[in-house]
């Protein structure tokens, strides 16, 4: 994803009337209580919905975006509302998302038509725009200042399935998983997790407010401490083959090109820049604060699986990225990428795009 995007004018006059007040939004089974779900002036806060869209400005939010502004959030409902119009999906007025439990720093607030908004920097998404993290706006109701310390006996683990449903009780998990109910969380969402005695296929996770959530055991794994390989990167990326592109997407509901690459690396314990050009620049000694440094690869013949491929008109205008996977049986260099609005994550030849170099974040 490039660093900026021209957005078409959007209709905003009716959207705020469609957003229920925070106390009117009923918590879904498996969702933390919304009673304490407001940031309310705290400087350090945490995402309190499964996926929070980070908007360019409250003034640019459109009527069609109403389902993405609530707590609990309805991300799939938001996608469905945009499904009839490719322009709505291409011109989402924001450039990233943040996952449940992710830390943000609040730098400003404003009220728009009775809705409190927070200007934040999102930690864990390095960018040259701000050394603190990726900047943007989010409704205050989608954040919380409450983040209870992980209890003894838990370990930090992340969702490894494209999405996973968490339930407020073991009984609800047994009755509803995997098809319905609960709250659907994204790949790479981190929880404090512990096994459930007598139920080896179940784990207990902790929500922001400390309440328990129950998931299938197979949906979680610890972040590798070391030994990550390029083949690991490729294997993680292949989980999303067929997933529809979403501009700004950093979640298992829909990715843009650099959202896919950055989240795959993050899930393996390697933090790289959020956007395409900075991902490329990290291979040339210009990694933004908080990012891993990379190695510049200039020739396609030197590529290894897992390398982040850069495409564009020049090395200073990298507008797309993908993940190198090796050569096919015809000898063509291949990649996994999330191509563009209206298309899905796929494997395809590199030759389809103008290659300008690559960044290697994992040693050979």
GROMACS .gro file of C-alpha atoms in nm:
model
  364
    1UNK     CA    1   0.000   0.000   0.000
    2UNK     CA    2   0.143   0.343  -0.086
    3UNK     CA    3   0.186   0.608   0.178
    4UNK     CA    4  -0.112   0.811   0.067
    5UNK     CA    5  -0.419   0.784  -0.150
    6UNK     CA    6  -0.643   1.033  -0.322
    7UNK     CA    7  -0.992   0.986  -0.182
    8UNK     CA    8  -1.308   1.083  -0.367
    9UNK     CA    9  -1.551   1.314  -0.186
   10UNK     CA   10  -1.768   1.118   0.057
   11UNK     CA   11  -2.111   1.163   0.206
   12UNK     CA   12  -2.094   1.220   0.581
   13UNK     CA   13  -2.413   1.402   0.671
   14UNK     CA   14  -2.613   1.094   0.773
   15UNK     CA   15  -2.354   0.857   0.906
   16UNK     CA   16  -2.338   0.977   1.265
   17UNK     CA   17  -2.714   0.947   1.302
   18UNK     CA   18  -2.672   0.576   1.224
   19UNK     CA   19  -2.418   0.513   1.502
   20UNK     CA   20  -2.588   0.397   1.823
   21UNK     CA   21  -2.471   0.554   2.149
   22UNK     CA   22  -2.216   0.332   2.321
   23UNK     CA   23  -2.456   0.227   2.599
   24UNK     CA   24  -2.711   0.112   2.338
   25UNK     CA   25  -2.476  -0.134   2.171
   26UNK     CA   26  -2.543  -0.477   2.318
   27UNK     CA   27  -2.235  -0.689   2.381
   28UNK     CA   28  -2.229  -1.005   2.174
   29UNK     CA   29  -2.163  -1.345   2.331
   30UNK     CA   30  -1.786  -1.362   2.369
   31UNK     CA   31  -1.741  -0.985   2.362
   32UNK     CA   32  -1.604  -0.796   2.662
   33UNK     CA   33  -1.850  -0.565   2.834
   34UNK     CA   34  -1.881  -0.222   2.673
   35UNK     CA   35  -1.935  -0.060   3.012
   36UNK     CA   36  -1.566   0.028   3.039
   37UNK     CA   37  -1.497   0.043   2.667
   38UNK     CA   38  -1.418   0.412   2.645
   39UNK     CA   39  -1.075   0.569   2.650
   40UNK     CA   40  -1.223   0.882   2.812
   41UNK     CA   41  -0.918   1.105   2.809
   42UNK     CA   42  -0.647   0.850   2.891
   43UNK     CA   43  -0.327   0.886   2.688
   44UNK     CA   44  -0.250   0.514   2.660
   45UNK     CA   45  -0.543   0.300   2.546
   46UNK     CA   46  -0.615  -0.034   2.382
   47UNK     CA   47  -0.833  -0.145   2.093
   48UNK     CA   48  -1.157  -0.285   2.236
   49UNK     CA   49  -1.316  -0.424   1.920
   50UNK     CA   50  -1.200  -0.715   1.704
   51UNK     CA   51  -1.075  -0.477   1.434
   52UNK     CA   52  -1.070  -0.097   1.453
   53UNK     CA   53  -1.055   0.097   1.129
   54UNK     CA   54  -0.812   0.388   1.161
   55UNK     CA   55  -0.968   0.677   0.970
   56UNK     CA   56  -0.805   0.973   0.796
   57UNK     CA   57  -1.052   1.210   0.961
   58UNK     CA   58  -1.399   1.191   1.119
   59UNK     CA   59  -1.510   1.435   0.848
   60UNK     CA   60  -1.435   1.177   0.576
   61UNK     CA   61  -1.636   0.890   0.723
   62UNK     CA   62  -1.916   0.785   0.487
   63UNK     CA   63  -2.271   0.668   0.548
   64UNK     CA   64  -2.173   0.318   0.436
   65UNK     CA   65  -1.911   0.304   0.715
   66UNK     CA   66  -2.162   0.300   1.003
   67UNK     CA   67  -2.114  -0.071   1.085
   68UNK     CA   68  -1.739  -0.015   1.125
   69UNK     CA   69  -1.789   0.248   1.398
   70UNK     CA   70  -1.973   0.054   1.668
   71UNK     CA   71  -1.868  -0.149   1.971
   72UNK     CA   72  -1.900  -0.442   1.912
   73UNK     CA   73  -1.793  -0.374   1.555
   74UNK     CA   74  -1.955  -0.546   1.256
   75UNK     CA   75  -1.665  -0.579   1.011
   76UNK     CA   76  -1.833  -0.837   0.791
   77UNK     CA   77  -2.148  -0.626   0.782
   78UNK     CA   78  -1.937  -0.330   0.675
   79UNK     CA   79  -1.783  -0.534   0.392
   80UNK     CA   80  -2.128  -0.648   0.285
   81UNK     CA   81  -2.254  -0.289   0.279
   82UNK     CA   82  -1.975  -0.198   0.035
   83UNK     CA   83  -1.997  -0.514  -0.175
   84UNK     CA   84  -2.220  -0.367  -0.446
   85UNK     CA   85  -1.981  -0.084  -0.533
   86UNK     CA   86  -1.611  -0.131  -0.604
   87UNK     CA   87  -1.553   0.243  -0.562
   88UNK     CA   88  -1.671   0.228  -0.201
   89UNK     CA   89  -1.416  -0.044  -0.127
   90UNK     CA   90  -1.137   0.128  -0.317
   91UNK     CA   91  -1.192   0.464  -0.150
   92UNK     CA   92  -1.208   0.365   0.216
   93UNK     CA   93  -1.106   0.689   0.396
   94UNK     CA   94  -0.832   0.535   0.604
   95UNK     CA   95  -0.505   0.355   0.547
   96UNK     CA   96  -0.471   0.098   0.824
   97UNK     CA   97  -0.650  -0.100   1.092
   98UNK     CA   98  -0.565  -0.207   1.447
   99UNK     CA   99  -0.640  -0.541   1.612
  100UNK     CA  100  -0.807  -0.615   1.944
  101UNK     CA  101  -0.584  -0.541   2.241
  102UNK     CA  102  -0.340  -0.337   2.034
  103UNK     CA  103  -0.188  -0.037   2.215
  104UNK     CA  104  -0.244   0.317   2.091
  105UNK     CA  105  -0.136   0.658   2.213
  106UNK     CA  106  -0.405   0.926   2.212
  107UNK     CA  107  -0.269   1.261   2.090
  108UNK     CA  108  -0.591   1.458   2.035
  109UNK     CA  109  -0.970   1.433   2.064
  110UNK     CA  110  -1.270   1.590   1.895
  111UNK     CA  111  -1.645   1.552   1.901
  112UNK     CA  112  -1.832   1.516   1.572
  113UNK     CA  113  -2.213   1.515   1.581
  114UNK     CA  114  -2.213   1.387   1.938
  115UNK     CA  115  -1.953   1.113   1.881
  116UNK     CA  116  -1.618   1.140   2.061
  117UNK     CA  117  -1.317   1.064   1.841
  118UNK     CA  118  -0.954   1.006   1.936
  119UNK     CA  119  -0.655   1.085   1.718
  120UNK     CA  120  -0.409   0.805   1.786
  121UNK     CA  121  -0.078   0.655   1.689
  122UNK     CA  122  -0.096   0.277   1.651
  123UNK     CA  123   0.199   0.095   1.806
  124UNK     CA  124   0.358  -0.194   1.620
  125UNK     CA  125   0.300  -0.040   1.276
  126UNK     CA  126   0.623   0.149   1.198
  127UNK     CA  127   0.598   0.439   0.958
  128UNK     CA  128   0.810   0.744   0.868
  129UNK     CA  129   0.500   0.955   0.931
  130UNK     CA  130   0.539   0.936   1.308
  131UNK     CA  131   0.807   0.772   1.521
  132UNK     CA  132   0.539   0.666   1.774
  133UNK     CA  133   0.333   0.463   1.526
  134UNK     CA  134   0.074   0.486   1.252
  135UNK     CA  135  -0.148   0.796   1.286
  136UNK     CA  136  -0.523   0.827   1.237
  137UNK     CA  137  -0.862   0.865   1.404
  138UNK     CA  138  -1.084   0.612   1.582
  139UNK     CA  139  -1.416   0.644   1.770
  140UNK     CA  140  -1.344   0.661   2.143
  141UNK     CA  141  -1.602   0.388   2.204
  142UNK     CA  142  -1.376   0.140   2.023
  143UNK     CA  143  -1.094   0.193   2.273
  144UNK     CA  144  -1.051   0.122   2.642
  145UNK     CA  145  -0.812   0.250   2.905
  146UNK     CA  146  -0.852  -0.082   3.088
  147UNK     CA  147  -0.597  -0.357   3.013
  148UNK     CA  148  -0.565  -0.599   3.303
  149UNK     CA  149  -0.235  -0.772   3.368
  150UNK     CA  150  -0.216  -1.128   3.242
  151UNK     CA  151  -0.286  -1.371   3.528
  152UNK     CA  152  -0.034  -1.634   3.642
  153UNK     CA  153  -0.027  -1.950   3.433
  154UNK     CA  154  -0.096  -1.774   3.103
  155UNK     CA  155   0.136  -1.719   2.809
  156UNK     CA  156   0.119  -1.466   2.529
  157UNK     CA  157  -0.009  -1.635   2.214
  158UNK     CA  158  -0.154  -1.513   1.887
  159UNK     CA  159  -0.437  -1.627   1.664
  160UNK     CA  160  -0.285  -1.831   1.382
  161UNK     CA  161  -0.607  -1.907   1.190
  162UNK     CA  162  -0.727  -1.642   0.941
  163UNK     CA  163  -0.997  -1.564   1.199
  164UNK     CA  164  -1.106  -1.734   1.522
  165UNK     CA  165  -1.422  -1.714   1.732
  166UNK     CA  166  -1.401  -1.650   2.104
  167UNK     CA  167  -1.691  -1.732   2.337
  168UNK     CA  168  -1.781  -1.624   2.689
  169UNK     CA  169  -1.820  -1.983   2.810
  170UNK     CA  170  -1.703  -2.334   2.724
  171UNK     CA  171  -2.064  -2.433   2.668
  172UNK     CA  172  -2.113  -2.160   2.409
  173UNK     CA  173  -1.792  -2.264   2.233
  174UNK     CA  174  -1.909  -2.626   2.218
  175UNK     CA  175  -2.249  -2.522   2.085
  176UNK     CA  176  -2.143  -2.256   1.837
  177UNK     CA  177  -1.793  -2.316   1.705
  178UNK     CA  178  -1.695  -2.266   1.439
  179UNK     CA  179  -1.997  -2.151   1.242
  180UNK     CA  180  -2.180  -1.894   1.452
  181UNK     CA  181  -2.194  -1.687   1.767
  182UNK     CA  182  -1.909  -1.550   1.972
  183UNK     CA  183  -1.681  -1.273   1.849
  184UNK     CA  184  -1.462  -1.324   1.545
  185UNK     CA  185  -1.103  -1.215   1.601
  186UNK     CA  186  -0.831  -1.174   1.339
  187UNK     CA  187  -0.511  -1.357   1.264
  188UNK     CA  188  -0.222  -1.217   1.472
  189UNK     CA  189  -0.445  -1.095   1.757
  190UNK     CA  190  -0.259  -1.151   2.084
  191UNK     CA  191  -0.414  -1.285   2.404
  192UNK     CA  192  -0.292  -1.418   2.737
  193UNK     CA  193  -0.380  -1.787   2.704
  194UNK     CA  194  -0.381  -2.096   2.925
  195UNK     CA  195  -0.498  -2.455   2.874
  196UNK     CA  196  -0.831  -2.572   3.014
  197UNK     CA  197  -0.804  -2.868   3.250
  198UNK     CA  198  -0.993  -3.166   3.115
  199UNK     CA  199  -1.050  -3.003   2.774
  200UNK     CA  200  -0.736  -3.041   2.561
  201UNK     CA  201  -0.903  -2.895   2.253
  202UNK     CA  202  -0.993  -2.569   2.432
  203UNK     CA  203  -0.792  -2.272   2.560
  204UNK     CA  204  -0.896  -1.990   2.791
  205UNK     CA  205  -0.790  -1.641   2.685
  206UNK     CA  206  -0.826  -1.311   2.869
  207UNK     CA  207  -1.007  -1.008   2.733
  208UNK     CA  208  -0.892  -0.652   2.801
  209UNK     CA  209  -1.110  -0.636   3.113
  210UNK     CA  210  -0.981  -0.969   3.242
  211UNK     CA  211  -1.293  -1.170   3.158
  212UNK     CA  212  -1.241  -1.519   3.008
  213UNK     CA  213  -1.286  -1.606   2.644
  214UNK     CA  214  -1.280  -1.962   2.512
  215UNK     CA  215  -1.130  -2.065   2.179
  216UNK     CA  216  -1.036  -2.382   1.996
  217UNK     CA  217  -0.681  -2.479   2.086
  218UNK     CA  218  -0.579  -2.506   1.722
  219UNK     CA  219  -0.644  -2.135   1.666
  220UNK     CA  220  -0.343  -2.027   1.878
  221UNK     CA  221   0.034  -2.056   1.889
  222UNK     CA  222   0.324  -1.880   2.056
  223UNK     CA  223   0.521  -1.634   1.847
  224UNK     CA  224   0.848  -1.803   1.744
  225UNK     CA  225   1.137  -1.681   1.955
  226UNK     CA  226   1.391  -1.758   1.683
  227UNK     CA  227   1.461  -1.975   1.383
  228UNK     CA  228   1.201  -1.820   1.152
  229UNK     CA  229   1.264  -1.904   0.786
  230UNK     CA  230   1.146  -1.768   0.457
  231UNK     CA  231   0.945  -2.086   0.411
  232UNK     CA  232   0.760  -1.999   0.734
  233UNK     CA  233   0.668  -1.660   0.584
  234UNK     CA  234   0.536  -1.828   0.270
  235UNK     CA  235   0.335  -2.082   0.470
  236UNK     CA  236   0.167  -1.807   0.674
  237UNK     CA  237   0.087  -1.602   0.363
  238UNK     CA  238  -0.070  -1.904   0.191
  239UNK     CA  239  -0.336  -1.917   0.462
  240UNK     CA  240  -0.496  -1.617   0.294
  241UNK     CA  241  -0.514  -1.737  -0.065
  242UNK     CA  242  -0.857  -1.639  -0.196
  243UNK     CA  243  -0.914  -1.363   0.063
  244UNK     CA  244  -1.054  -1.048  -0.097
  245UNK     CA  245  -0.838  -0.735  -0.107
  246UNK     CA  246  -0.935  -0.446   0.119
  247UNK     CA  247  -0.766  -0.108   0.101
  248UNK     CA  248  -0.633  -0.035   0.455
  249UNK     CA  249  -0.679  -0.398   0.563
  250UNK     CA  250  -0.447  -0.544   0.827
  251UNK     CA  251  -0.678  -0.822   0.945
  252UNK     CA  252  -0.783  -1.169   0.838
  253UNK     CA  253  -1.110  -1.024   0.707
  254UNK     CA  254  -0.927  -0.852   0.418
  255UNK     CA  255  -0.574  -0.726   0.348
  256UNK     CA  256  -0.416  -0.473   0.120
  257UNK     CA  257  -0.075  -0.562  -0.022
  258UNK     CA  258   0.146  -0.429   0.256
  259UNK     CA  259  -0.110  -0.518   0.521
  260UNK     CA  260  -0.060  -0.882   0.424
  261UNK     CA  261   0.319  -0.866   0.427
  262UNK     CA  262   0.344  -0.671   0.753
  263UNK     CA  263   0.096  -0.890   0.942
  264UNK     CA  264   0.251  -1.216   0.825
  265UNK     CA  265   0.591  -1.097   0.948
  266UNK     CA  266   0.443  -0.964   1.272
  267UNK     CA  267   0.280  -1.300   1.347
  268UNK     CA  268   0.627  -1.455   1.320
  269UNK     CA  269   0.774  -1.205   1.565
  270UNK     CA  270   0.934  -0.967   1.314
  271UNK     CA  271   0.806  -0.609   1.303
  272UNK     CA  272   0.839  -0.444   0.961
  273UNK     CA  273   0.696  -0.115   0.830
  274UNK     CA  274   0.325  -0.089   0.759
  275UNK     CA  275   0.340   0.050   0.402
  276UNK     CA  276   0.497  -0.048   0.072
  277UNK     CA  277   0.762   0.221   0.026
  278UNK     CA  278   0.892   0.199   0.384
  279UNK     CA  279   0.905  -0.182   0.357
  280UNK     CA  280   1.126  -0.138   0.053
  281UNK     CA  281   1.332   0.140   0.214
  282UNK     CA  282   1.401  -0.080   0.517
  283UNK     CA  283   1.632  -0.277   0.290
  284UNK     CA  284   1.837   0.031   0.212
  285UNK     CA  285   1.921   0.154   0.560
  286UNK     CA  286   1.608   0.365   0.607
  287UNK     CA  287   1.388   0.153   0.832
  288UNK     CA  288   1.151   0.372   1.039
  289UNK     CA  289   1.164   0.365   1.419
  290UNK     CA  290   1.052   0.032   1.560
  291UNK     CA  291   1.111  -0.166   1.241
  292UNK     CA  292   1.352  -0.447   1.169
  293UNK     CA  293   1.635  -0.356   0.933
  294UNK     CA  294   1.649  -0.544   0.605
  295UNK     CA  295   1.890  -0.628   0.326
  296UNK     CA  296   1.848  -0.488  -0.024
  297UNK     CA  297   1.813  -0.750  -0.300
  298UNK     CA  298   1.839  -0.606  -0.650
  299UNK     CA  299   1.834  -0.905  -0.884
  300UNK     CA  300   1.550  -1.158  -0.925
  301UNK     CA  301   1.812  -1.432  -0.950
  302UNK     CA  302   1.920  -1.363  -0.589
  303UNK     CA  303   1.574  -1.387  -0.434
  304UNK     CA  304   1.484  -1.631  -0.158
  305UNK     CA  305   1.138  -1.737  -0.033
  306UNK     CA  306   0.998  -1.482   0.210
  307UNK     CA  307   1.166  -1.179   0.054
  308UNK     CA  308   0.936  -0.874   0.031
  309UNK     CA  309   0.919  -0.775  -0.334
  310UNK     CA  310   0.886  -0.410  -0.435
  311UNK     CA  311   0.706  -0.293  -0.749
  312UNK     CA  312   0.668   0.053  -0.897
  313UNK     CA  313   0.805   0.302  -1.143
  314UNK     CA  314   1.131   0.348  -0.947
  315UNK     CA  315   1.296   0.270  -0.614
  316UNK     CA  316   1.151   0.594  -0.477
  317UNK     CA  317   0.800   0.516  -0.602
  318UNK     CA  318   0.723   0.168  -0.473
  319UNK     CA  319   0.346   0.131  -0.486
  320UNK     CA  320   0.301  -0.244  -0.437
  321UNK     CA  321   0.463  -0.533  -0.250
  322UNK     CA  322   0.438  -0.911  -0.252
  323UNK     CA  323   0.609  -1.214  -0.098
  324UNK     CA  324   0.850  -1.418  -0.308
  325UNK     CA  325   0.775  -1.793  -0.299
  326UNK     CA  326   1.023  -1.940  -0.549
  327UNK     CA  327   0.997  -2.055  -0.910
  328UNK     CA  328   0.720  -2.259  -1.066
  329UNK     CA  329   0.768  -2.563  -1.289
  330UNK     CA  330   0.818  -2.330  -1.584
  331UNK     CA  331   1.103  -2.154  -1.408
  332UNK     CA  332   0.907  -1.833  -1.356
  333UNK     CA  333   0.970  -1.641  -1.030
  334UNK     CA  334   0.643  -1.641  -0.834
  335UNK     CA  335   0.491  -1.439  -0.552
  336UNK     CA  336   0.193  -1.425  -0.316
  337UNK     CA  337   0.022  -1.089  -0.307
  338UNK     CA  338  -0.304  -0.913  -0.242
  339UNK     CA  339  -0.338  -0.742  -0.580
  340UNK     CA  340  -0.606  -0.472  -0.585
  341UNK     CA  341  -0.968  -0.389  -0.505
  342UNK     CA  342  -1.200  -0.645  -0.658
  343UNK     CA  343  -0.938  -0.922  -0.658
  344UNK     CA  344  -0.814  -1.175  -0.402
  345UNK     CA  345  -0.485  -1.293  -0.252
  346UNK     CA  346  -0.320  -1.522  -0.504
  347UNK     CA  347   0.001  -1.674  -0.635
  348UNK     CA  348   0.116  -1.525  -0.964
  349UNK     CA  349   0.430  -1.458  -1.169
  350UNK     CA  350   0.640  -1.159  -1.066
  351UNK     CA  351   0.661  -1.061  -1.432
  352UNK     CA  352   0.307  -0.925  -1.412
  353UNK     CA  353   0.441  -0.615  -1.231
  354UNK     CA  354   0.747  -0.383  -1.267
  355UNK     CA  355   1.002  -0.519  -1.016
  356UNK     CA  356   1.243  -0.263  -0.865
  357UNK     CA  357   1.405  -0.472  -0.590
  358UNK     CA  358   1.329  -0.656  -0.269
  359UNK     CA  359   1.390  -0.643   0.106
  360UNK     CA  360   1.511  -0.948   0.297
  361UNK     CA  361   1.415  -0.938   0.663
  362UNK     CA  362   1.530  -1.294   0.740
  363UNK     CA  363   1.895  -1.396   0.708
  364UNK     CA  364   1.983  -1.657   0.450
   0.00000   0.00000   0.00000
